[in-house]
XYZ file of C-alpha atoms in Angstrom:
415
model
C -13.964 -1.975 -46.021
C -13.728 1.776 -44.333
C -15.612 -0.410 -41.141
C -13.176 -2.443 -41.804
C -10.161 -0.792 -41.224
C -11.466 1.646 -39.091
C -11.826 -0.828 -36.401
C -8.261 -2.679 -36.847
C -7.060 1.174 -36.354
C -9.164 1.543 -33.073
C -7.655 -1.960 -31.990
C -4.077 -0.237 -32.633
C -4.386 2.542 -31.117
C -6.432 1.049 -27.323
C -9.593 2.646 -28.553
C -11.993 0.844 -25.887
C -14.488 0.338 -29.172
C -12.857 -2.324 -30.379
C -15.358 -3.538 -31.833
C -18.609 -3.825 -34.356
C -21.358 -5.686 -35.444
C -19.703 -6.924 -38.586
C -16.947 -8.294 -36.818
C -16.045 -11.300 -36.315
C -15.246 -12.344 -32.602
C -11.858 -14.001 -31.215
C -11.140 -14.941 -27.849
C -7.717 -14.528 -26.642
C -6.069 -16.129 -23.929
C -3.940 -14.350 -21.173
C -1.865 -16.798 -19.004
C -0.627 -15.085 -15.767
C 0.274 -16.306 -11.994
C -1.930 -14.692 -10.748
C -4.180 -17.031 -8.030
C -4.888 -16.361 -4.655
C -7.382 -14.580 -3.189
C -5.640 -11.668 -2.955
C -4.928 -11.505 -6.651
C -7.698 -13.314 -8.152
C -10.769 -10.775 -7.787
C -8.001 -8.129 -9.525
C -7.143 -9.959 -12.731
C -10.511 -10.636 -13.343
C -12.361 -7.361 -12.408
C -9.670 -6.612 -15.980
C -10.817 -9.157 -17.883
C -14.793 -7.961 -17.500
C -13.740 -4.267 -17.323
C -12.320 -5.383 -20.724
C -14.687 -8.061 -22.256
C -17.909 -5.920 -21.745
C -16.466 -2.391 -23.362
C -14.716 -5.332 -26.961
C -17.710 -8.360 -27.242
C -15.955 -9.384 -30.326
C -12.699 -9.543 -28.436
C -12.965 -11.321 -25.354
C -10.229 -12.772 -23.189
C -10.345 -15.247 -21.020
C -7.825 -16.412 -18.113
C -6.163 -18.967 -17.413
C -3.766 -19.095 -14.176
C -0.375 -21.395 -14.066
C 1.835 -21.181 -10.796
C 4.058 -18.312 -10.686
C 7.475 -21.147 -10.976
C 5.720 -23.243 -13.926
C 4.843 -20.087 -16.078
C 8.510 -19.806 -17.780
C 8.818 -23.542 -18.808
C 4.963 -23.535 -19.901
C 4.846 -20.705 -22.057
C 8.287 -21.595 -24.301
C 6.228 -25.918 -24.174
C 3.269 -24.006 -25.915
C 5.153 -21.750 -27.857
C 7.660 -24.535 -29.572
C 3.842 -26.729 -29.760
C 2.984 -23.698 -31.811
C -0.520 -23.564 -29.403
C 0.488 -20.659 -27.285
C -1.172 -18.052 -25.393
C -1.930 -14.417 -26.290
C -0.641 -13.213 -23.830
C 1.274 -13.883 -21.058
C 2.489 -11.981 -17.984
C 6.191 -12.584 -17.327
C 9.506 -11.900 -15.506
C 10.133 -8.207 -16.458
C 13.585 -9.060 -16.601
C 13.493 -12.055 -19.068
C 12.084 -10.286 -22.085
C 14.992 -9.987 -23.865
C 16.205 -13.450 -23.864
C 12.667 -14.881 -25.334
C 13.231 -12.090 -27.913
C 16.924 -13.178 -28.602
C 15.564 -16.926 -29.463
C 12.361 -15.142 -31.583
C 10.327 -16.626 -28.614
C 8.499 -12.984 -28.728
C 6.467 -11.559 -31.111
C 7.770 -7.681 -31.539
C 5.243 -5.592 -30.622
C 7.034 -2.525 -32.716
C 6.290 -3.929 -36.167
C 2.569 -3.143 -34.553
C 3.661 0.385 -33.140
C 4.661 -0.057 -29.688
C 6.707 2.452 -30.482
C 4.837 5.173 -30.753
C 3.521 4.423 -26.189
C 7.863 4.425 -25.342
C 6.891 7.665 -23.463
C 3.737 6.456 -21.900
C 6.279 4.108 -19.619
C 8.552 4.824 -17.406
C 11.909 5.132 -18.921
C 14.056 1.965 -17.510
C 11.201 -0.603 -17.324
C 10.704 0.112 -21.235
C 14.357 -0.921 -21.706
C 13.245 -3.993 -19.737
C 11.620 -5.014 -22.183
C 13.777 -3.862 -25.657
C 15.863 -5.911 -27.802
C 18.225 -4.361 -31.048
C 16.109 -1.877 -30.852
C 12.973 -3.140 -31.222
C 10.043 -3.252 -28.431
C 8.735 -7.138 -27.342
C 7.044 -6.447 -24.336
C 5.268 -3.973 -22.645
C 5.722 -2.845 -18.855
C 2.817 -3.666 -16.257
C 4.013 -3.235 -12.510
C 7.185 -2.704 -10.946
C 8.290 -2.078 -7.712
C 11.386 -0.102 -5.802
C 13.277 -0.815 -2.572
C 13.352 1.352 0.606
C 14.472 2.293 3.857
C 11.963 1.426 6.068
C 13.151 2.550 10.241
C 10.820 2.344 13.061
C 10.956 5.899 14.813
C 9.965 4.868 18.253
C 13.157 2.471 18.039
C 14.820 5.934 17.101
C 13.988 7.295 19.540
C 14.761 4.784 22.445
C 17.876 4.715 21.573
C 18.873 8.752 21.302
C 18.447 8.989 17.394
C 16.465 11.744 15.679
C 13.332 10.287 14.197
C 13.441 12.842 11.328
C 16.956 12.408 10.516
C 17.191 8.704 9.230
C 20.665 8.171 7.648
C 22.094 9.234 3.959
C 25.466 7.690 3.865
C 26.519 4.171 4.289
C 29.131 5.356 7.731
C 25.218 6.503 8.738
C 23.447 3.323 8.645
C 26.063 1.625 10.160
C 26.379 3.750 13.224
C 22.735 3.936 14.173
C 22.359 0.389 13.358
C 25.123 0.049 16.555
C 22.971 2.040 18.542
C 19.889 -0.263 17.593
C 21.416 -3.565 19.008
C 20.358 -4.837 21.292
C 21.366 -8.419 23.944
C 20.269 -10.162 25.936
C 23.536 -11.898 27.485
C 25.251 -13.614 25.366
C 22.031 -13.307 22.363
C 21.079 -10.901 20.588
C 17.029 -9.800 20.453
C 17.325 -6.726 18.393
C 19.735 -6.604 15.731
C 19.917 -2.549 13.865
C 20.293 -3.839 10.370
C 21.897 -6.130 8.373
C 22.569 -5.709 4.622
C 21.395 -9.128 3.582
C 18.422 -8.584 5.998
C 15.657 -8.033 3.701
C 15.011 -7.984 -0.095
C 18.178 -6.092 -1.011
C 20.922 -8.245 -1.593
C 25.191 -8.108 -3.004
C 24.420 -7.228 -6.932
C 21.654 -4.437 -5.609
C 24.505 -3.119 -3.458
C 27.278 -2.723 -5.622
C 24.811 -1.127 -7.955
C 24.185 1.474 -5.078
C 27.354 1.693 -4.972
C 27.798 3.190 -8.801
C 28.857 0.021 -9.498
C 27.993 -3.509 -11.838
C 28.215 -7.099 -11.996
C 28.113 -6.900 -15.967
C 29.938 -5.188 -18.315
C 27.644 -2.371 -20.383
C 26.156 -5.313 -22.528
C 24.927 -7.475 -19.817
C 27.340 -10.440 -22.021
C 30.479 -10.959 -19.787
C 30.365 -11.244 -15.668
C 32.710 -8.806 -13.940
C 32.255 -9.911 -10.115
C 35.918 -8.788 -9.217
C 35.340 -4.911 -10.310
C 37.062 -2.509 -7.152
C 33.488 -1.987 -6.072
C 32.297 -4.939 -5.963
C 35.023 -6.265 -3.834
C 35.083 -3.459 -1.537
C 31.389 -3.592 -1.241
C 30.971 -7.742 -0.206
C 34.157 -7.087 2.187
C 31.840 -4.059 3.658
C 29.254 -6.805 4.163
C 31.405 -9.204 5.787
C 33.045 -6.885 8.659
C 29.752 -6.158 9.495
C 28.671 -9.867 10.237
C 32.159 -10.396 11.474
C 31.356 -7.907 14.246
C 27.950 -9.396 15.002
C 29.228 -12.920 14.653
C 28.566 -14.273 11.545
C 26.102 -17.472 13.525
C 23.658 -14.810 15.850
C 23.702 -13.306 12.065
C 22.433 -16.577 10.789
C 20.227 -17.555 13.864
C 18.965 -14.201 14.388
C 17.403 -14.866 10.639
C 15.935 -17.935 11.357
C 13.783 -17.033 14.105
C 11.725 -14.810 11.248
C 8.413 -15.146 10.094
C 5.720 -13.279 8.358
C 2.061 -11.147 9.210
C 2.698 -10.438 12.702
C 5.989 -12.175 13.368
C 7.565 -10.287 10.749
C 10.941 -9.067 12.071
C 10.646 -5.594 11.395
C 7.258 -5.301 12.670
C 7.694 -7.768 15.668
C 10.769 -5.147 16.971
C 13.528 -8.157 15.593
C 14.996 -5.073 13.147
C 15.310 -2.014 13.897
C 15.306 -1.130 9.987
C 14.721 -2.904 7.251
C 15.125 -2.629 3.275
C 11.751 -3.757 1.738
C 10.179 -2.712 -1.323
C 7.072 0.025 -0.958
C 4.443 -2.236 -1.267
C 5.496 -3.598 2.159
C 3.831 -0.180 3.392
C 0.562 -2.286 3.094
C 2.250 -5.403 4.741
C 2.957 -2.553 7.955
C -0.949 -1.004 7.543
C -2.527 -4.736 7.865
C -0.335 -6.089 10.249
C 0.768 -2.706 12.195
C -1.643 -0.486 11.592
C 0.108 1.622 14.334
C 2.863 1.672 14.058
C 4.932 4.774 13.673
C 7.951 4.234 11.315
C 9.944 6.335 8.382
C 9.178 5.178 4.763
C 12.577 7.045 2.877
C 15.358 6.329 -0.253
C 17.975 4.045 0.754
C 21.069 5.065 1.712
C 24.224 5.301 -0.585
C 28.165 5.914 0.147
C 27.977 9.459 -0.287
C 24.454 10.165 0.621
C 23.638 11.617 -3.069
C 21.359 9.276 -5.213
C 21.677 8.024 -8.503
C 20.432 5.193 -10.635
C 20.878 2.472 -9.291
C 19.915 3.642 -5.460
C 17.215 1.375 -5.154
C 15.800 -2.100 -6.964
C 13.481 -3.508 -8.419
C 11.884 -6.052 -10.716
C 8.348 -7.051 -11.642
C 6.441 -7.813 -14.498
C 5.584 -7.121 -18.366
C 3.244 -8.343 -20.863
C 4.459 -9.725 -24.199
C 2.526 -11.467 -26.899
C 4.289 -15.151 -27.719
C 5.315 -15.957 -31.123
C 2.662 -18.281 -32.743
C -0.490 -16.107 -31.699
C -3.267 -16.627 -34.118
C -4.324 -12.893 -32.929
C -1.504 -10.722 -32.830
C -2.784 -8.054 -33.736
C -5.655 -8.287 -31.093
C -3.119 -9.522 -28.542
C -1.693 -6.146 -28.764
C -4.050 -4.422 -28.428
C -5.267 -6.251 -25.264
C -1.946 -6.068 -23.764
C -1.647 -2.468 -24.318
C -5.074 -1.600 -23.101
C -3.540 -3.806 -19.613
C -0.630 -2.184 -19.171
C -2.747 0.834 -19.440
C -5.789 1.078 -17.885
C -6.251 -2.442 -16.625
C -2.530 -1.330 -14.722
C -4.580 1.625 -13.147
C -6.776 -1.220 -11.900
C -4.233 -3.252 -10.363
C -2.169 -0.439 -8.585
C -5.939 1.080 -6.679
C -6.360 -3.016 -5.692
C -2.980 -4.086 -5.752
C -1.040 -1.884 -4.779
C 1.999 -2.523 -7.102
C 3.666 -0.269 -9.021
C 2.106 0.278 -12.331
C 4.902 0.482 -15.431
C 2.837 3.211 -17.018
C 3.349 7.155 -15.977
C -0.826 7.812 -16.288
C -1.697 4.754 -13.854
C 0.589 5.441 -11.144
C -0.617 9.069 -11.598
C -4.349 7.080 -10.144
C -2.731 6.187 -6.758
C -2.605 9.333 -4.573
C -2.196 6.843 -1.051
C 1.837 8.539 0.536
C 3.354 5.496 0.074
C 2.993 5.853 -3.760
C 4.006 9.449 -3.984
C 6.865 8.388 -2.755
C 7.448 5.073 -4.997
C 6.870 7.396 -7.852
C 9.412 9.550 -7.097
C 11.948 7.178 -6.174
C 11.692 5.100 -9.931
C 14.592 7.237 -12.019
C 16.888 6.135 -9.269
C 15.611 2.538 -9.176
C 17.002 0.101 -11.381
C 15.768 -3.125 -13.542
C 18.720 -4.838 -15.110
C 17.307 -7.605 -18.048
C 18.923 -10.819 -17.121
C 22.438 -11.790 -19.348
C 20.948 -13.055 -22.298
C 24.326 -16.457 -21.324
C 24.230 -17.072 -18.196
C 20.175 -16.402 -16.867
C 20.723 -18.056 -13.666
C 24.194 -16.533 -12.427
C 22.527 -15.883 -10.039
C 22.865 -19.362 -7.473
C 26.722 -19.087 -7.599
C 26.998 -15.761 -6.565
C 24.645 -16.688 -4.157
C 26.926 -19.287 -2.736
C 30.295 -16.698 -3.016
C 28.318 -14.101 -1.480
C 27.104 -16.135 1.491
C 31.272 -18.266 1.039
C 32.678 -14.825 1.744
C 29.478 -13.836 4.851
C 29.250 -16.674 6.901
C 32.281 -19.173 5.569
C 34.929 -17.388 6.557
C 36.094 -17.061 2.889
C 37.858 -13.997 1.057
C 35.682 -11.227 -0.724
C 37.949 -11.461 -3.601
C 39.287 -14.687 -3.672
C 35.108 -15.258 -3.928
C 34.404 -13.528 -6.789
C 36.870 -14.962 -8.742
C 36.317 -18.146 -8.302
C 32.317 -16.690 -9.091
C 33.031 -15.016 -12.026
C 34.720 -18.393 -13.645
C 32.224 -20.003 -12.885
C 29.785 -17.921 -15.101
C 32.381 -17.302 -17.524
C 32.644 -19.936 -18.578
C 28.723 -21.199 -18.638
C 28.756 -17.539 -20.892
C 31.472 -19.097 -23.386
C 29.339 -22.603 -23.264
C 26.249 -20.779 -24.149
C 27.534 -18.503 -26.761
């Protein structure tokens, strides 16, 4: 009895010595979307490391394509045959918590782990005060700029833009035309991985009310921000902006690597892409400019993945023990090999590259929002409003009013 109690306590505390001669052997099923040549070896290494230390709690890996993972997970829960642990979109954990599809990990002791993780990431898996997931990896975004192109047009590479006004002034200097056609565009707010909602947060606003229940698309910050993006596009020409974007490729044909863009916003892991495809590129990586030049909690935006224990698993305590280990020690392995930023603070400190140190410092300025519970697919509606204003000549306020009305109807119908 004492030995069994010790083993259970060790499991809940995350000790690698989770098994004993008298313990019953269980096998956990981990579902995730990593199957590529780059990612699969690392997830295999994480699982192998755990399995060697825990012979009585073994983990097997099931690859599920990214776009199928949410629906297959929910189908398995409904069929009462779910995976024991799943790696899933960081923004959607509260949705499953509200529908009793994710296990309440607070009942297994998760609350004591909160200080081991970045607060903004921990909050993505909190629902009504309880914890339904553990942060695994995230990202944060930066402005990358080509220092050689800065020198070419007379800009000081040691003084990148810090405000929106400076960003546009620098971009204008970097713009380059060959006849009537742009051969280089200094910067455009919608090139890269930063959309309207991110720019609104960067300016200190939000597209939703405080509880992420009702849309607030027509707030003054949102209207002003969309107008700013539209004015920028009008200066270049909407057709030029769209045509130029259609020429973008990947790898060596990436628009920033190929010199088509002087500046771009991308995740911290983009530094690894530059290292691979442009090892000699002279570039800078800095905080994204804000309207005032001062950073705030929404200066950057992030996404990522949480670890959840689906409701219905036959081994919730063992699943939680593995999820906790994977979110900390497993995340350390992942960070070292994949350059994705882990949610656990100690795991992030295990990587000492300059890019990782910048990511660590930028986390306090990175907003990671949960999906709104009654309109999780609102993004397609907001994207259309953005495109209508930026590329099709619609009035920004009117476009946002129409989008808000559509999303509000969706919210009302789903409440």
